[in-house]
Amino acid sequence: MQQRFTYLTVTLAGLAGWLTLAPVAPADEITRGEMLSVSCAGCHGTDGKSPGSIPSIAGKSADTIETALKEFRSGQRESTVMGRHAKGYTDEEIKLIAAYFGSVK
Amino acid sequence: MGTYSRRDFIKLIGAAGATSAVGWPLIAQAKRGHVVIIGGGFGGASCAKYLRKLDPGIKVTLVEREKEFVTCPFSNAVLGGLYDMGFITHSYDALRQRWDIKIVHDTAVAIDAAARKVKLAGGKTLKYDRLVVSPGIDIRWNALKGYDEAASELAPHAWQAGPQTVLLRKQLEAMKDGGVVVITSPANPYRCPPGPYERACMIAHYLKQKKPRSKVIILDAKDGFAKQGLFIDGWKQLYPGMIEWVKGTDGGMIDRVDAKTKTVYPTFGDPVKADVLNVVPPQSAGAIALKAGLANKDGWCPIDQKTFESTLHKDIYVLGDAAIAGKMPKSGYAASSQAKVCAAAIITSLRGANMPDPSYVNTCYSLVGPDYAISVAAVYRLQEGQISGVKGAGGVSPKDADPAFRRKEASYAVGWYKSISADIWG
Ligand SMILES: Cc1cc2nc3c(=O)[nH]c(=O)nc-3n(C[C@H](O)[C@H](O)[C@H](O)COP(=O)(O)OP(=O)(O)OC[C@H]3O[C@@H](n4cnc5c(N)ncnc54)[C@H](O)[C@@H]3O)c2cc1C
């Protein structure tokens, strides 16, 4: 029943979502982007707001974050630890993470 | 469009549908529950906060026996005289006030898995829909001959931070110049694999300032340890001749200790007499996990490594040091990362929804000196049911790094501590 219901609403409300492509899903869903991103908070602070010497990532655009992660991963951008972390994520995952942080308030 | 996987996209639309104004009931809000958490440390407090952050409709009760939490991370820096106890002590006020978590300062003494109830020492009983157990470690008293609770008042372990940290610090302050500090390091697995070696650094840092003729000897049950090459380089640079590491097969393995005379008896070779004796003893999952039948015969808790649900009892989740979590070490960052995955697992299981694929991380910074730190990092995924490191990612700090690099990592180590403390208790 629940399965059917989801199908129905896809046609009703899905279109709007498809067109606007909000960067994160509505509050009630735990997305893969969020699951990946909460693991960064141990170093960058909750929602990327850092209280100490590690740079905040809150307030940066998705593009800035995506570029930074890819450059850390390739070694193009120097780092102490980010290179080692960024290598743990695929292009697709980096996009999801960047979209998540790019959208948090 | 490349931003979204097919699955995310379907979820996005599904969830948008659930909250759309077409007059249907809200699926996501149909099911909420009560989660009880035992232990307000790195795993338990993280889980409490992230349950509430990811689902403000969920009710969370956190049971913690202490009024304030004292972290093991940075307790070695307290021993080294870099910080005071206040720096590593955290209040539960923010979890209570900002996150609306019910904090009960009491000790959980029994779990009735069938009736889904937790009994507290104070007499209360809590009923749960899901239970999270993150009790950390307990010392296996007498597993090392001669090392019982009374012995730990003479030869502190300081492997649970608090009064034990203060005691060890006082003993170091009282020791004469030219004294010998002996640290015994146990076999794997134990809490914080690089911890004993960072401790040797921080104690040597203090001794170098105040009692430069003194020495630190590490008697190790193992023949190797975490970040070994980097530590040994750091010892040579900062504390030449001050730290001696004796590996297991060279006489580091020990049979028994005599806390009264501060003497350690290796399996072979002569007894070693210490002025300050710090025993890092054999450990197991916290006592409540053993009592509730959540542990295996080795004293650690088997879990489903995707959700952290116990494989021995349904609807009970075990996190952090107590859990057998694949390749993840027993660290605070690991416990906190696991807690977020577990929070997602619990929320989605209460909703009957799909859980997103988990991803876990760990980084352990170790202070070699105040301006010299090294780190080990990893990103993990679930592979064939096991938490495994992503190949090609992670690893230790570079061996040939210059002093500026080590200094940066020392600054980031403090930054990490501030971030993770705020992420957990703030
Ligand atoms: C010297 C040292 C240095 C370390 N440095 C680092 C580091 O730099 N980085 C890092 O990531 N990790 C570090 N660690 C490891 C880290 O401290 C642990 O891995 C982490 O605390 C594990 O989290 P946990 O939730 O499993 O247990 P804990 O954080 O120990 O939390 C357990 C909590 O449960 C409570 N509790 C237990 N039983 C009950 C009960 N029955 N009822 C009520 N409450 C109960 C306890 O009071 C405690 O507050 C270090 C450890 C040591 C010893």
PDB file of C-alpha atoms in Angstrom, chain A residues 4-102:
ATOM      1  CA  ARG A   4       1.502   2.378  -4.314  1.00  0.00           C
ATOM      2  CA  PHE A   5       1.030   5.595  -2.449  1.00  0.00           C
ATOM      3  CA  THR A   6       4.557   6.713  -3.245  1.00  0.00           C
ATOM      4  CA  TYR A   7       3.937   6.018  -6.910  1.00  0.00           C
ATOM      5  CA  LEU A   8       0.815   8.138  -6.886  1.00  0.00           C
ATOM      6  CA  THR A   9       2.520  11.109  -5.299  1.00  0.00           C
ATOM      7  CA  VAL A  10       5.387  10.836  -7.750  1.00  0.00           C
ATOM      8  CA  THR A  11       3.022  11.935 -10.449  1.00  0.00           C
ATOM      9  CA  LEU A  12       1.297  14.564  -8.306  1.00  0.00           C
ATOM     10  CA  ALA A  13       4.165  16.288  -6.562  1.00  0.00           C
ATOM     11  CA  GLY A  14       7.176  14.863  -8.312  1.00  0.00           C
ATOM     12  CA  LEU A  15       6.982  17.207 -11.257  1.00  0.00           C
ATOM     13  CA  ALA A  16       7.581  20.286  -9.147  1.00  0.00           C
ATOM     14  CA  GLY A  17      10.588  18.635  -7.502  1.00  0.00           C
ATOM     15  CA  TRP A  18      11.949  17.609 -10.875  1.00  0.00           C
ATOM     16  CA  LEU A  19      11.707  21.119 -12.257  1.00  0.00           C
ATOM     17  CA  THR A  20      13.170  23.076  -9.355  1.00  0.00           C
ATOM     18  CA  LEU A  21      15.670  20.404  -8.225  1.00  0.00           C
ATOM     19  CA  ALA A  22      16.048  21.704  -4.710  1.00  0.00           C
ATOM     20  CA  PRO A  23      19.603  20.913  -3.577  1.00  0.00           C
ATOM     21  CA  VAL A  24      18.517  18.751  -0.635  1.00  0.00           C
ATOM     22  CA  ALA A  25      15.530  16.597  -0.030  1.00  0.00           C
ATOM     23  CA  PRO A  26      12.785  17.771   2.322  1.00  0.00           C
ATOM     24  CA  ALA A  27      13.563  17.682   6.012  1.00  0.00           C
ATOM     25  CA  ASP A  28      11.886  14.346   6.585  1.00  0.00           C
ATOM     26  CA  GLU A  29      14.192  12.291   4.404  1.00  0.00           C
ATOM     27  CA  ILE A  30      17.739  11.208   5.249  1.00  0.00           C
ATOM     28  CA  THR A  31      19.620  11.408   1.978  1.00  0.00           C
ATOM     29  CA  ARG A  32      22.871   9.825   0.952  1.00  0.00           C
ATOM     30  CA  GLY A  33      24.351  13.322   0.662  1.00  0.00           C
ATOM     31  CA  GLU A  34      23.524  14.033   4.285  1.00  0.00           C
ATOM     32  CA  MET A  35      24.837  10.641   5.416  1.00  0.00           C
ATOM     33  CA  LEU A  36      28.167  11.347   3.716  1.00  0.00           C
ATOM     34  CA  SER A  37      28.355  14.941   4.970  1.00  0.00           C
ATOM     35  CA  VAL A  38      27.701  14.424   8.669  1.00  0.00           C
ATOM     36  CA  SER A  39      30.969  12.481   8.857  1.00  0.00           C
ATOM     37  CA  CYS A  40      32.934  15.687   8.062  1.00  0.00           C
ATOM     38  CA  ALA A  41      31.505  17.447  11.141  1.00  0.00           C
ATOM     39  CA  GLY A  42      33.997  15.851  13.547  1.00  0.00           C
ATOM     40  CA  CYS A  43      36.639  18.126  12.011  1.00  0.00           C
ATOM     41  CA  HIS A  44      34.622  20.943  10.424  1.00  0.00           C
ATOM     42  CA  GLY A  45      31.951  21.285  13.128  1.00  0.00           C
ATOM     43  CA  THR A  46      28.193  20.643  13.038  1.00  0.00           C
ATOM     44  CA  ASP A  47      26.875  21.688   9.589  1.00  0.00           C
ATOM     45  CA  GLY A  48      30.422  22.737   8.706  1.00  0.00           C
ATOM     46  CA  LYS A  49      30.560  25.538  11.295  1.00  0.00           C
ATOM     47  CA  SER A  50      33.963  25.186  12.894  1.00  0.00           C
ATOM     48  CA  PRO A  51      34.719  26.730  16.306  1.00  0.00           C
ATOM     49  CA  GLY A  52      38.500  26.240  16.008  1.00  0.00           C
ATOM     50  CA  SER A  53      41.474  26.262  13.625  1.00  0.00           C
ATOM     51  CA  ILE A  54      40.029  23.966  10.951  1.00  0.00           C
ATOM     52  CA  PRO A  55      38.339  26.117   8.287  1.00  0.00           C
ATOM     53  CA  SER A  56      34.537  26.326   8.267  1.00  0.00           C
ATOM     54  CA  ILE A  57      32.829  24.976   5.191  1.00  0.00           C
ATOM     55  CA  ALA A  58      29.429  26.434   6.024  1.00  0.00           C
ATOM     56  CA  GLY A  59      28.530  29.357   3.801  1.00  0.00           C
ATOM     57  CA  LYS A  60      30.618  28.187   0.847  1.00  0.00           C
ATOM     58  CA  SER A  61      28.886  27.478  -2.445  1.00  0.00           C
ATOM     59  CA  ALA A  62      28.481  23.925  -3.732  1.00  0.00           C
ATOM     60  CA  ASP A  63      30.813  24.751  -6.614  1.00  0.00           C
ATOM     61  CA  THR A  64      33.578  25.993  -4.313  1.00  0.00           C
ATOM     62  CA  ILE A  65      33.355  22.849  -2.183  1.00  0.00           C
ATOM     63  CA  GLU A  66      33.252  20.515  -5.157  1.00  0.00           C
ATOM     64  CA  THR A  67      36.317  22.164  -6.693  1.00  0.00           C
ATOM     65  CA  ALA A  68      38.204  22.126  -3.386  1.00  0.00           C
ATOM     66  CA  LEU A  69      37.512  18.424  -2.772  1.00  0.00           C
ATOM     67  CA  LYS A  70      38.552  17.458  -6.286  1.00  0.00           C
ATOM     68  CA  GLU A  71      41.754  19.501  -6.042  1.00  0.00           C
ATOM     69  CA  PHE A  72      42.591  18.012  -2.650  1.00  0.00           C
ATOM     70  CA  ARG A  73      41.981  14.578  -4.121  1.00  0.00           C
ATOM     71  CA  SER A  74      44.277  15.097  -7.103  1.00  0.00           C
ATOM     72  CA  GLY A  75      46.955  16.784  -5.006  1.00  0.00           C
ATOM     73  CA  GLN A  76      46.631  19.976  -7.048  1.00  0.00           C
ATOM     74  CA  ARG A  77      45.759  21.754  -3.791  1.00  0.00           C
ATOM     75  CA  GLU A  78      48.145  21.207  -0.891  1.00  0.00           C
ATOM     76  CA  SER A  79      46.800  19.877   2.374  1.00  0.00           C
ATOM     77  CA  THR A  80      47.808  18.187   5.583  1.00  0.00           C
ATOM     78  CA  VAL A  81      44.887  15.784   5.779  1.00  0.00           C
ATOM     79  CA  MET A  82      42.199  16.668   3.209  1.00  0.00           C
ATOM     80  CA  GLY A  83      43.967  14.829   0.419  1.00  0.00           C
ATOM     81  CA  ARG A  84      43.799  11.632   2.447  1.00  0.00           C
ATOM     82  CA  HIS A  85      40.074  12.148   3.068  1.00  0.00           C
ATOM     83  CA  ALA A  86      39.021  13.377  -0.379  1.00  0.00           C
ATOM     84  CA  LYS A  87      40.476  10.222  -1.959  1.00  0.00           C
ATOM     85  CA  GLY A  88      37.707   8.307  -0.168  1.00  0.00           C
ATOM     86  CA  TYR A  89      34.943   9.792  -2.339  1.00  0.00           C
ATOM     87  CA  THR A  90      33.849   9.365  -5.958  1.00  0.00           C
ATOM     88  CA  ASP A  91      32.885  12.272  -8.219  1.00  0.00           C
ATOM     89  CA  GLU A  92      29.235  11.496  -7.636  1.00  0.00           C
ATOM     90  CA  GLU A  93      29.678  11.454  -3.862  1.00  0.00           C
ATOM     91  CA  ILE A  94      31.611  14.729  -3.938  1.00  0.00           C
ATOM     92  CA  LYS A  95      28.711  16.322  -5.813  1.00  0.00           C
ATOM     93  CA  LEU A  96      26.223  15.092  -3.208  1.00  0.00           C
ATOM     94  CA  ILE A  97      28.413  16.367  -0.343  1.00  0.00           C
ATOM     95  CA  ALA A  98      28.967  19.741  -2.026  1.00  0.00           C
ATOM     96  CA  ALA A  99      25.229  20.104  -2.660  1.00  0.00           C
ATOM     97  CA  TYR A 100      24.504  19.310   0.981  1.00  0.00           C
ATOM     98  CA  PHE A 101      26.942  21.826   2.476  1.00  0.00           C
ATOM     99  CA  GLY A 102      26.069  24.366  -0.202  1.00  0.00           C
TER     100      GLY A 102
END
